[in-house]
Coordinates of C-alpha atoms and ligand atoms in Angstrom, one line a residue:
X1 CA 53.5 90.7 -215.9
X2 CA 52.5 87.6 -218.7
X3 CA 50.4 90.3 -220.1
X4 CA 52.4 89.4 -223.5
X5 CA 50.6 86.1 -223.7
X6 CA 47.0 88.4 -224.5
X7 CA 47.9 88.8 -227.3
X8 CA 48.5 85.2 -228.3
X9 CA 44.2 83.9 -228.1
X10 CA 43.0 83.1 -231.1
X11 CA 42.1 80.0 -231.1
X12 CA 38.5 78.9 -232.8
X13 CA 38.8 75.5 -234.0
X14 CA 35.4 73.8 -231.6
X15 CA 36.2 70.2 -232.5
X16 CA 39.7 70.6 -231.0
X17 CA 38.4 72.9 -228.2
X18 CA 35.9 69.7 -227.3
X19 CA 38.7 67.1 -227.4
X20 CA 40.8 69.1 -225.1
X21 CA 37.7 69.8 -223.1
X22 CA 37.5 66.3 -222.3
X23 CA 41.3 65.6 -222.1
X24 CA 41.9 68.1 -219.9
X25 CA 39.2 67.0 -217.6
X26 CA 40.8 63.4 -217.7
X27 CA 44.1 65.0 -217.3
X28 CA 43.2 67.2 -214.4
X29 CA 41.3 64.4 -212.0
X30 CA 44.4 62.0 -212.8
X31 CA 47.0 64.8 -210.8
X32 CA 44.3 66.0 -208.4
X33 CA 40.5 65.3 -207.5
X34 CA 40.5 69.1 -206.9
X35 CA 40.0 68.1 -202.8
X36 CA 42.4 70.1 -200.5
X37 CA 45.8 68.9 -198.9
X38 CA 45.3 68.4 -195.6
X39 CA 49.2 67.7 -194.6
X40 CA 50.7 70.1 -192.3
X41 CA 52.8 72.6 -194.2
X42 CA 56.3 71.1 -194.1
X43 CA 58.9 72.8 -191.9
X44 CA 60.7 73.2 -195.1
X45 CA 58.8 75.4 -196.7
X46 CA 59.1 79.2 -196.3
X47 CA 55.8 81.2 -197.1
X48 CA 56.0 84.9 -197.9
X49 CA 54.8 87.7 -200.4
X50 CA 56.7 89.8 -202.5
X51 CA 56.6 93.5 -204.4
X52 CA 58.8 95.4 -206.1
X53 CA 59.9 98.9 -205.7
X54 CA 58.8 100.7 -208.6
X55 CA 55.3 99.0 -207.9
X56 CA 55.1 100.4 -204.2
X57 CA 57.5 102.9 -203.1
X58 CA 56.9 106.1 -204.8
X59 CA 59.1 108.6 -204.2
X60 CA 60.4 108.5 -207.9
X61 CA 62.6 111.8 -207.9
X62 CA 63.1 112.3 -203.9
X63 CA 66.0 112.4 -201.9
X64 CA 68.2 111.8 -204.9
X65 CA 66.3 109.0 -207.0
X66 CA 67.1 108.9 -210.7
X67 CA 64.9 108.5 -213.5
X68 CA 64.2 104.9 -214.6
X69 CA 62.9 103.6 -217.7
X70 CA 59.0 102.9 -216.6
X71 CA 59.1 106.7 -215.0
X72 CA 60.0 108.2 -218.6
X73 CA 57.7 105.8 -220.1
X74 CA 54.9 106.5 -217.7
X75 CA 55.6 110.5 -217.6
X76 CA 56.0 110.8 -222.3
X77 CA 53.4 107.7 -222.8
X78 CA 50.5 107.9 -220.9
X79 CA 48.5 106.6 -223.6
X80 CA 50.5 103.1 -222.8
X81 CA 48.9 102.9 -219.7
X82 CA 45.2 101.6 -219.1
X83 CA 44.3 104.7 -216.7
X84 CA 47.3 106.7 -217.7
X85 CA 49.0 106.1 -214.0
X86 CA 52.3 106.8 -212.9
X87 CA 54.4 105.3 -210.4
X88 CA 55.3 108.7 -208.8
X89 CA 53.6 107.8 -205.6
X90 CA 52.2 104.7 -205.8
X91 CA 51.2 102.9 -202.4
X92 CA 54.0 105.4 -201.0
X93 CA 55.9 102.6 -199.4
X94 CA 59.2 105.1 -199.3
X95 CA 57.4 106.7 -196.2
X96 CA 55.1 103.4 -195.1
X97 CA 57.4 100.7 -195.1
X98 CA 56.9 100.2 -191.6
X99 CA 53.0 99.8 -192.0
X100 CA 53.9 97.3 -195.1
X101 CA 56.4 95.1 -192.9
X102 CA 53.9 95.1 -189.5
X103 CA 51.1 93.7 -191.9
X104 CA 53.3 90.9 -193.5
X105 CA 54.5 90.1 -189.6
X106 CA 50.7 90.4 -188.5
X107 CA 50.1 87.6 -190.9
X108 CA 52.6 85.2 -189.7
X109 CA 55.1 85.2 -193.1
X110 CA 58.2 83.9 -193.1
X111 CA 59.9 85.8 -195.8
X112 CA 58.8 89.3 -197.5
X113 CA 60.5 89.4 -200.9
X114 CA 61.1 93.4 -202.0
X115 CA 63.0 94.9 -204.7
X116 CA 66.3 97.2 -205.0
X117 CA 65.7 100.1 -207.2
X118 CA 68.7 100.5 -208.8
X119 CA 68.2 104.1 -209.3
X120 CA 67.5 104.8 -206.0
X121 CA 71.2 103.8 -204.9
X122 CA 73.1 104.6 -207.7
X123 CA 70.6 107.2 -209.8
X124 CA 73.6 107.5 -212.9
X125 CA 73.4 103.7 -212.7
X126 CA 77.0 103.5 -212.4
X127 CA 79.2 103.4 -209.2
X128 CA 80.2 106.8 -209.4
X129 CA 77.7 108.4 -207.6
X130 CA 76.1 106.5 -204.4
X131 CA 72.8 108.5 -203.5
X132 CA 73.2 107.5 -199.5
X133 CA 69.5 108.5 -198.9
X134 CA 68.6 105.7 -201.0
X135 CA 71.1 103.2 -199.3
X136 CA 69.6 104.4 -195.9
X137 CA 66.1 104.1 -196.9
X138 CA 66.9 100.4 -197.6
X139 CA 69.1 100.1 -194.6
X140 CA 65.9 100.6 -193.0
X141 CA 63.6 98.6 -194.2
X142 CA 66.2 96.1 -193.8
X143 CA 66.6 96.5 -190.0
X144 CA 62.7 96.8 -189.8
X145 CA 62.6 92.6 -191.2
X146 CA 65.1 91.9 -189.1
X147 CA 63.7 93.4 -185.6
X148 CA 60.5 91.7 -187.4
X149 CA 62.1 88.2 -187.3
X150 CA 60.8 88.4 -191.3
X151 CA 63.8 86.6 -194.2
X152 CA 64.2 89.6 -196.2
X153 CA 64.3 87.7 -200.1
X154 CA 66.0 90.7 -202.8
X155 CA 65.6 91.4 -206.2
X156 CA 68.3 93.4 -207.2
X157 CA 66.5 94.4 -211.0
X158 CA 62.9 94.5 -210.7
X159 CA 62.4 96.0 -214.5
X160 CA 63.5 99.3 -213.7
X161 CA 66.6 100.4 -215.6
X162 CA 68.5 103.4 -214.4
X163 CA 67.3 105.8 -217.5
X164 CA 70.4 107.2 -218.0
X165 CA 71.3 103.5 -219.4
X166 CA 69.3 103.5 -221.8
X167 CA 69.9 106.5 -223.8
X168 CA 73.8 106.4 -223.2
X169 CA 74.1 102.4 -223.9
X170 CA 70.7 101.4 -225.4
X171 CA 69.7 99.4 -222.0
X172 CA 69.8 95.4 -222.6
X173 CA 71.1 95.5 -226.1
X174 CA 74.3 96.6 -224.8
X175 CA 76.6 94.0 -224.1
X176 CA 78.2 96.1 -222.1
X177 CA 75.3 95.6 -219.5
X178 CA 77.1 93.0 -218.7
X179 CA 79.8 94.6 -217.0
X180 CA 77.5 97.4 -215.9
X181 CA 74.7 95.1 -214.1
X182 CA 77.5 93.1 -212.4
X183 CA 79.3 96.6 -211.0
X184 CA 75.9 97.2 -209.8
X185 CA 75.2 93.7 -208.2
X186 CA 78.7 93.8 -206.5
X187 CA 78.0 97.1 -205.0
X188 CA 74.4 95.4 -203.5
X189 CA 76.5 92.1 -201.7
X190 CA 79.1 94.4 -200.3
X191 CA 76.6 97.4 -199.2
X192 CA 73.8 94.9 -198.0
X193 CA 75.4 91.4 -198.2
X194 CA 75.1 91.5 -194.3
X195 CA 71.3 92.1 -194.2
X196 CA 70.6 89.6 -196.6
X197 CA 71.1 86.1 -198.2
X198 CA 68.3 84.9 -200.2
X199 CA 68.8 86.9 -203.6
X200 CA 67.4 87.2 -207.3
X201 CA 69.4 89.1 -210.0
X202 CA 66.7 89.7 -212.1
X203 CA 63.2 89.1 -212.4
X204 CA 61.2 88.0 -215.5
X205 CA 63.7 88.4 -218.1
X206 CA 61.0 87.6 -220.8
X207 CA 59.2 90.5 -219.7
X208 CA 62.0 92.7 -219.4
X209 CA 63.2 91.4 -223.1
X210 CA 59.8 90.5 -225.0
X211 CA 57.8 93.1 -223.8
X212 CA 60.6 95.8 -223.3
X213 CA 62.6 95.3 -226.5
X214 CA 60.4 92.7 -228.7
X215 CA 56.5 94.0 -228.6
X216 CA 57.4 97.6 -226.8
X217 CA 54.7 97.1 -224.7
X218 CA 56.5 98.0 -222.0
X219 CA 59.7 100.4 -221.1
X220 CA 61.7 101.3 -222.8
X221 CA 59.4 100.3 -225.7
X222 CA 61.4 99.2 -228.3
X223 CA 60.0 97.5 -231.2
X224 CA 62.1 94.8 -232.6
X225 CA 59.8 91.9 -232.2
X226 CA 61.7 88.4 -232.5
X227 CA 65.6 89.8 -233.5
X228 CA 66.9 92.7 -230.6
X229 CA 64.5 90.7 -228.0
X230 CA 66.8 87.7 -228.4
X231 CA 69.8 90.0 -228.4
X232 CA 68.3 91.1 -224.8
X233 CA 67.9 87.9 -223.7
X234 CA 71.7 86.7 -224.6
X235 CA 72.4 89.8 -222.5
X236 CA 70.4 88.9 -219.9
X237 CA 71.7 85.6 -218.9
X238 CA 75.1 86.9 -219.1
X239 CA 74.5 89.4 -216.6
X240 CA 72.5 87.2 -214.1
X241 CA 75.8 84.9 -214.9
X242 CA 77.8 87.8 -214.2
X243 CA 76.3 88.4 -210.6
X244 CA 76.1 85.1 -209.9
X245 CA 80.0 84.3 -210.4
X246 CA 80.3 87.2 -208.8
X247 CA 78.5 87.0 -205.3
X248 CA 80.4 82.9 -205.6
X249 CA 83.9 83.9 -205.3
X250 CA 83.7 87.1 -203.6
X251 CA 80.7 86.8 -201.3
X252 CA 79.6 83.3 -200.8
X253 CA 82.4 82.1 -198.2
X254 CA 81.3 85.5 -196.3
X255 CA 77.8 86.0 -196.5
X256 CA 76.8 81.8 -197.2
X257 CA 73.6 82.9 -199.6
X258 CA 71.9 81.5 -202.6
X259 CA 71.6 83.4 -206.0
X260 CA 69.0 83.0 -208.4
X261 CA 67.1 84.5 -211.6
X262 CA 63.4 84.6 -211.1
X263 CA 61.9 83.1 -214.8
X264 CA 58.1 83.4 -214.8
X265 CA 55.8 81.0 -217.2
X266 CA 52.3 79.7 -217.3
X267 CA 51.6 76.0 -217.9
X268 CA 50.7 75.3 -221.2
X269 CA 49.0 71.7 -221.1
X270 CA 48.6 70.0 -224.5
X271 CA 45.3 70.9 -226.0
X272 CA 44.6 67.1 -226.6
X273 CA 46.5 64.4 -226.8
X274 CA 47.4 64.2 -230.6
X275 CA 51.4 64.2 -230.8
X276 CA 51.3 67.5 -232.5
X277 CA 49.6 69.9 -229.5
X278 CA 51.6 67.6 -227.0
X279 CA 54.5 69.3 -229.2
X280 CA 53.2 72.3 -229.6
X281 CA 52.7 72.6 -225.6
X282 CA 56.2 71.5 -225.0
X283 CA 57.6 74.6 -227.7
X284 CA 55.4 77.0 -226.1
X285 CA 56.5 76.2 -222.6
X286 CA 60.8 75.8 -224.1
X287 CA 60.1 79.2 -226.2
X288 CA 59.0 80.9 -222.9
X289 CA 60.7 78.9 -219.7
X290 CA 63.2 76.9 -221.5
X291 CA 65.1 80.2 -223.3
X292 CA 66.3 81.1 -220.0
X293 CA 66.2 77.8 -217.7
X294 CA 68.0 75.3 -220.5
X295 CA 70.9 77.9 -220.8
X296 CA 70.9 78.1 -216.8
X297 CA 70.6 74.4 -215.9
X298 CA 71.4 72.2 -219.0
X299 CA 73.8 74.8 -221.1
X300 CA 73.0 76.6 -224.1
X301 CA 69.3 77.4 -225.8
X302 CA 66.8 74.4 -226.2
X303 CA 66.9 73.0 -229.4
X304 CA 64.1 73.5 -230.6
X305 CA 64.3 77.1 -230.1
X306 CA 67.5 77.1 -232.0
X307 CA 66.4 74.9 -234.7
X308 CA 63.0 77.4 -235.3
X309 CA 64.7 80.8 -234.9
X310 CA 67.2 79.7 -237.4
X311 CA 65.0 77.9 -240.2
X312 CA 62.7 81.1 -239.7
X313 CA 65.5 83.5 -240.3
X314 CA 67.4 81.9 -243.1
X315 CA 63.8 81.8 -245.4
X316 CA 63.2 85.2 -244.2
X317 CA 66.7 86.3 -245.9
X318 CA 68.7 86.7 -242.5
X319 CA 72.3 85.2 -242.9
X320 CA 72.6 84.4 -239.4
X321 CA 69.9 83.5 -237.1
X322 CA 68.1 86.1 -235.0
X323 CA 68.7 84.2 -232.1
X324 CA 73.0 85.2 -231.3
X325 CA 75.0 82.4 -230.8
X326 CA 76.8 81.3 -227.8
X327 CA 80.3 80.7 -227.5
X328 CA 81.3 77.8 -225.5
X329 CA 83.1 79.7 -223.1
X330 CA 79.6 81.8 -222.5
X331 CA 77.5 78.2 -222.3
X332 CA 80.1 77.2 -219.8
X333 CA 79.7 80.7 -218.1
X334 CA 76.0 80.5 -217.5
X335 CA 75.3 77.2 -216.9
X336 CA 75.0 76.1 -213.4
X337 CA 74.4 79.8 -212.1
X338 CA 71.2 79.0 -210.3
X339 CA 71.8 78.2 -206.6
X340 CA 67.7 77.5 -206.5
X341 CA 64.8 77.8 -209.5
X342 CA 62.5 80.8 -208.7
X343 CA 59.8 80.6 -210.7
X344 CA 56.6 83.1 -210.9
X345 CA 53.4 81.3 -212.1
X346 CA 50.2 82.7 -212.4
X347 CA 47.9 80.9 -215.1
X348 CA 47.7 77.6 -217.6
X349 CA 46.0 77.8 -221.1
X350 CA 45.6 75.2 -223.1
X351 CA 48.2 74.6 -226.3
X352 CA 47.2 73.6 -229.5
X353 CA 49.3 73.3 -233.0
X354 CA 48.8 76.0 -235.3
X355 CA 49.9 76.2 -239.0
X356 CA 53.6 78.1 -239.4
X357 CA 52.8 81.5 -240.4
X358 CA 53.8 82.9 -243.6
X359 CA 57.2 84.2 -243.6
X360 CA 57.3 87.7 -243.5
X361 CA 58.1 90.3 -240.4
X362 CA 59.6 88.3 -237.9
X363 CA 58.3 87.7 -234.6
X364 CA 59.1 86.1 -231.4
X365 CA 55.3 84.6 -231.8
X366 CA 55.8 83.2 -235.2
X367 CA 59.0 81.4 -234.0
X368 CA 56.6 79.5 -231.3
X369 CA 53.8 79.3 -233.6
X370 CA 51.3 77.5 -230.9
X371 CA 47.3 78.7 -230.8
X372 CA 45.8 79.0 -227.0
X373 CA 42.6 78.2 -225.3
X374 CA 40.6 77.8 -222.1
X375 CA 38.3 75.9 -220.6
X376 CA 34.9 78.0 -220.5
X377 CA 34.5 76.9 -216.4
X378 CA 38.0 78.0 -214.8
X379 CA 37.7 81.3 -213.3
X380 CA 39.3 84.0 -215.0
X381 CA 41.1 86.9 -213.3
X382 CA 42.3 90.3 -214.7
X383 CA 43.5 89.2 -218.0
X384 CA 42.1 86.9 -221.3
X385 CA 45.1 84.8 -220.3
X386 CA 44.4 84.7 -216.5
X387 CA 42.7 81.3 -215.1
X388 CA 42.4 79.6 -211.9
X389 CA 43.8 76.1 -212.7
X390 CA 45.9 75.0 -209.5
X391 CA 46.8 71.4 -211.2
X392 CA 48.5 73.3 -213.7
X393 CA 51.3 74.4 -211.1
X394 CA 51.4 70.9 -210.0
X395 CA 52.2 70.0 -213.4
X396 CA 54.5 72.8 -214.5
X397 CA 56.3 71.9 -210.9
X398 CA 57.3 68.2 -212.2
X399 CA 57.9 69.3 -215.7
X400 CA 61.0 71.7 -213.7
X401 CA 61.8 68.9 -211.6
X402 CA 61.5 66.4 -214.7
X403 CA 63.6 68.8 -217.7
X404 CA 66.2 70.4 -214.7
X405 CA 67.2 67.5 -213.2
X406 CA 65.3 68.0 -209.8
X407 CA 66.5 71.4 -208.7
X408 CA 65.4 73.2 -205.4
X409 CA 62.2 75.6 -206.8
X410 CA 61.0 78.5 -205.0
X411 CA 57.6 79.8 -206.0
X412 CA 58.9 83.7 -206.0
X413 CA 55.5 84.9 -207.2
X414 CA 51.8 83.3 -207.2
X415 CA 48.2 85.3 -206.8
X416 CA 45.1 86.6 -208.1
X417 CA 44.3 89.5 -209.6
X418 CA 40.9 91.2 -210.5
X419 CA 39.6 94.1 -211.8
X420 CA 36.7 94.4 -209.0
X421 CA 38.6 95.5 -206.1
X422 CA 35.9 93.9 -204.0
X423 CA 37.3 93.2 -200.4
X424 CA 35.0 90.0 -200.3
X425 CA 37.8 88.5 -202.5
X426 CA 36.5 85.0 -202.5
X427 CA 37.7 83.9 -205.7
X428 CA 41.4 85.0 -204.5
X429 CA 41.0 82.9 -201.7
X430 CA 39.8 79.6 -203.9
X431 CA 42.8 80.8 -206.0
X432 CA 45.5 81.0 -202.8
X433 CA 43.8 77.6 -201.4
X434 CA 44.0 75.2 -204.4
X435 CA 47.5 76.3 -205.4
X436 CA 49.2 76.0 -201.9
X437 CA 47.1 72.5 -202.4
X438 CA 48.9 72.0 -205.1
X439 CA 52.0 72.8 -203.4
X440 CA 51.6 70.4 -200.8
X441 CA 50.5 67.5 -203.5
X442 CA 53.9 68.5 -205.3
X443 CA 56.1 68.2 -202.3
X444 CA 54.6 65.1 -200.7
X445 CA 53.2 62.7 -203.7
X446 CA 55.8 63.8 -206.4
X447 CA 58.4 64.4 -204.8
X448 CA 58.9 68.0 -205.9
X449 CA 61.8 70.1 -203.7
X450 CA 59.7 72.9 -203.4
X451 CA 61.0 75.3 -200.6
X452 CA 59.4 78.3 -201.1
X453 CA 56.0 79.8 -201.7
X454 CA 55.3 83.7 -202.5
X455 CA 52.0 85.6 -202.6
X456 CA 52.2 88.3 -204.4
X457 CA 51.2 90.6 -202.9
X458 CA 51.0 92.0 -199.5
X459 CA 48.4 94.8 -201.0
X460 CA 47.8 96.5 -204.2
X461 CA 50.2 98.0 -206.4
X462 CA 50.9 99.7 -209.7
X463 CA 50.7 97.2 -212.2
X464 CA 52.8 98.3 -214.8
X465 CA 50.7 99.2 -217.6
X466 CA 47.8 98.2 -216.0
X467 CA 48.2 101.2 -213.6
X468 CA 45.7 101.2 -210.7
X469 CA 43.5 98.7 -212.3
X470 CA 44.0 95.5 -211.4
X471 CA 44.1 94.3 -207.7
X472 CA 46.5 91.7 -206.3
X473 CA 46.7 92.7 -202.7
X474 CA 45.4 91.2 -199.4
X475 CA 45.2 94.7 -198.6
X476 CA 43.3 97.2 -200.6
X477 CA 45.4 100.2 -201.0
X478 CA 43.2 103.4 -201.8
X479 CA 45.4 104.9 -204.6
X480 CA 42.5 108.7 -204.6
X481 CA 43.5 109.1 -200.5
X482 CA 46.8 110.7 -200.1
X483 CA 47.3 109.0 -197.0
X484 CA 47.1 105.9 -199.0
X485 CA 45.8 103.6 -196.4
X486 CA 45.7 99.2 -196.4
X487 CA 42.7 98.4 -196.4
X488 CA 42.2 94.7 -195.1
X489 CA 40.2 91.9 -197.5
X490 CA 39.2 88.9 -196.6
X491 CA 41.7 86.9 -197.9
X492 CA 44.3 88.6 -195.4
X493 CA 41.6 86.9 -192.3
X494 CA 42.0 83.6 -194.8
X495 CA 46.0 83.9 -195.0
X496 CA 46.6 84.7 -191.6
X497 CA 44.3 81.9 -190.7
X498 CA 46.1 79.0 -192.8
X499 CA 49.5 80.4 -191.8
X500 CA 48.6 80.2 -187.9
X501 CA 47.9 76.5 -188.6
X502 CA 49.9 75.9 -191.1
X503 CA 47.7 73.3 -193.1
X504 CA 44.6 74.7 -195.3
X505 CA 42.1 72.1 -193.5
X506 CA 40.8 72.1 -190.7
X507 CA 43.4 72.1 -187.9
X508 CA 41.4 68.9 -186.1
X509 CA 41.7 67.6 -189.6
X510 CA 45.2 68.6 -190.5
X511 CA 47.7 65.5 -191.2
X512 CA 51.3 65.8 -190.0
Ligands
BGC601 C1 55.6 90.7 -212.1 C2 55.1 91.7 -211.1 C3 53.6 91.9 -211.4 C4 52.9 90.6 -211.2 C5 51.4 90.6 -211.2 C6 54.7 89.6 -212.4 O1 54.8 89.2 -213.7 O2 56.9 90.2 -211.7 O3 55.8 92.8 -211.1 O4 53.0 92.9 -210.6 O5 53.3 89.8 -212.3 O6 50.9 91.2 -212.4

């Protein structure tokens, strides 16, 4: 989750907040007058919803699971979680898979985008030992899509490390993770490479690295904000690289799929239109997107993130930069490993310039140095850095198509969440309408090749550290019933409804 960026509000300059105010406003009506799309959705585009396992399926020590990072984190650190949840049974999707699936196919979806816990199939994390309870399970859910007629979409690392990784190799900061996550990823394409096509390596990096070895907000919770989090991520992209090179010369001829890393960002728009917040948006967005897609689609880190990390480490008395170096053999390895860009988007803020902070501790959020703010009227979800701003996907979709040379993009994740629960869940159906809008105005005014589009989710889940507190789902899930049943909101009627007609008008005013 973005829940890093929290963290970042602190904004309280009101002449600046004014001047964007009005920007903004100028800004938003020249993309869109905020009126809905009425073109039919294109044939092209494949609409789904997506979870991950450690957020639905329970189960965490049955039928031969290992432990994974957020399960010891969750089980020692229950003071890290808002209502001290664990995933141990979560919306007990291990047993109820076959509920989940005839909801998504009950709605219409095209695609239903789940995760692989990689402690399920191999619980050492290694090869060594293949639990085949856990293969089963997801042979099963597998042949349920299929007999569905729903395009299964995998994550092979949804966040959830096998534990034993951690305290043998230290997890991310390992390089040999490298080797490890592509043994792991080579056993996925040959076990389920015929169930399959449509994969992700791994999602959110930034979340896996910032949060989970930067800021230890999340497992394993390491602290080592702005040096081992950039170790991470060099580790990261190798990996994904690793898989990728992988599944293209010993699975693509076979199995003709498409490999991607999901990278998720919000839109930071430029708090005004002085040179130095347009700058200052452009860092924030480079510091967050850019770490992982420049090295994926243009080769190497972006400048800017090099040029800061280093001038910020050499004053602080580091001989080398913080941020590791690529060789050009490892530039050459990584870039061009995308097959697709899958993105997750979920909010924009607006970016302002702030003063460099004094050198000191490093941190990842000194190296971007940028202050955030919101308009007062854009509805706010779960989070201080949640808002309803469906121009802002518009324009972080041409800023992809605009800095990575017009790549396919596949929205891999996109909702609301709030802390209500209500099932009237009006605002998530203004949310879903005005960013499949948005959608729409991307692919047929600018041009965007936007093929994909994924709710997330189906129905609630475990949010991480958030536990059972904030609500994302179509479906309510009532986590105090054992029997954990789906509950249906209104917003599954409103989804159901727009993908029957595929357009979000009306159908007698829908335009092919
Ligand atoms: C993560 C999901 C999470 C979602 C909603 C994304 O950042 O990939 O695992 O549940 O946000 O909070």
């Amino acid at each position: 989750m973005q829940a890093l960026d929290t963290r970042q509000l602190h904004i309280n300059q009101k002449m600046r907040f004014l001047t964007g105010l009005i920007l903004s406003c100028l800004l938003s009506l020249s993309l869109a007058d905020g009126s809905i799309n009425p073109r039919r959705f294109p044939k092209t585009l494949r609409i789904g919803v997506a979870n991950a396992a450690p957020q639905i399926e329970g189960a965490w020590d049955e039928d031969g699971k290992g432990e994974t990072i957020w399960d010891r984190f969750a089980h020692k650190h229950p003071e890290k979680f808002v209502d001290r949840s664990t995933p141990d049974i979560a919306c007990d999707s291990y047993r109820k898979y076959k509920e989940d699936i005839a909801l998504v196919k009950a709605m219409g979806l095209d695609h239903y985008r789940l995760s692989i816990a990689w402690s399920r199939v191999l619980p050492t994390g290694y090869t060594d030992k293949v639990n085949k309870a856990g293969v089963e399970y997801y042979k099963n859910v597998f042949k349920e899509l299929k007999a569905n007629n729903i395009k299964p979409m995998v994550t092979i690392y949804h966040w959830d490390l096998p534990q034993p990784l951690q305290d043998q190799m230290n997890g991310w900061l390992n390089e040999s993770i490298v080797d490890v996550f592509g043994d792991y990823a080579k056993f996925v394409f040959e076990t389920f490479g015929d169930d399959a096509d449509w994969w992700i390596t791994i999602n959110e990096p930034k979340q896996v690295c910032q949060a989970g070895y930067g800021s230890g907000v999340f497992a394993p919770g390491i602290v080592s904000n702005g040096v081992l989090d950039y170790v991470c991520t060099k580790h990261v992209l190798l990996a994904h690289a690793r898989a990728w090179h992988i599944y293209n010369e010993q699975f693509r001829a076979k199995n003709k799929g498409q490999v991607a890393m999901v990278i998720d960002s919000t839109w930071y728009e430029p708090g005004s239109d002085r040179d130095e917040d347009k700058a200052a948006a452009e860092r924030a967005i480079q510091f967050d997107l850019g770490i992982y897609g420049n090295p994926l689609f243009n080769g190497d880190w972006p400048e800017i993130v090099k040029q800061r990390v280093a001038d910020r480490s050499e004053r602080e008395g580091f001989n080398t930069s913080r941020l590791p170096e690529f060789t050009k053999e490892q530039i050459d390895y990584i870039k061009g490993t995308s097959d697709y860009l899958a993105i997750n988007h979920y909010s924009t803020l607006l970016t302002y310039h702030a003063p460099d902070a004094p050198i000191g501790t490093p941190s990842f959020d000194k190296d971007k140095s940028v202050a955030l703010s919101h308009r007062s009227d854009w509805t706010q979800g779960s989070a201080d850095w949640f808002f309803d701003v469906p121009w802002g996907l518009r324009n972080l979709l041409n800023w992809l198509k605009n800095t990575y040379n017009n790549p396919e993009i596949v929205i891999t994740e996109n909702g609301f969440s709030d802390t209500t629960g209500t099932l009237e869940d009006e605002n998530r159906i203004v949310y879903l309408r005005g960013h499949l809008s948005a959608c729409l105005d991307a692919i047929f005014a600018d041009k965007v090749n936007l093929t994909g589009y994924t709710v997330w989710s189906i129905m609630d889940d475990w949010e991480w550290t958030g536990g059972y507190t904030s609500f994302l789902g179509m479906y309510r899930v009532n986590f105090t019933d054992p029997a954990r049943p789906r509950i249906k909101r209104k917003s599954a009627d409103y989804f159901t409804g727009i993908m029957k007609a595929r357009c979000l008008v009306d159908e007698s005013k829908c335009v092919e």
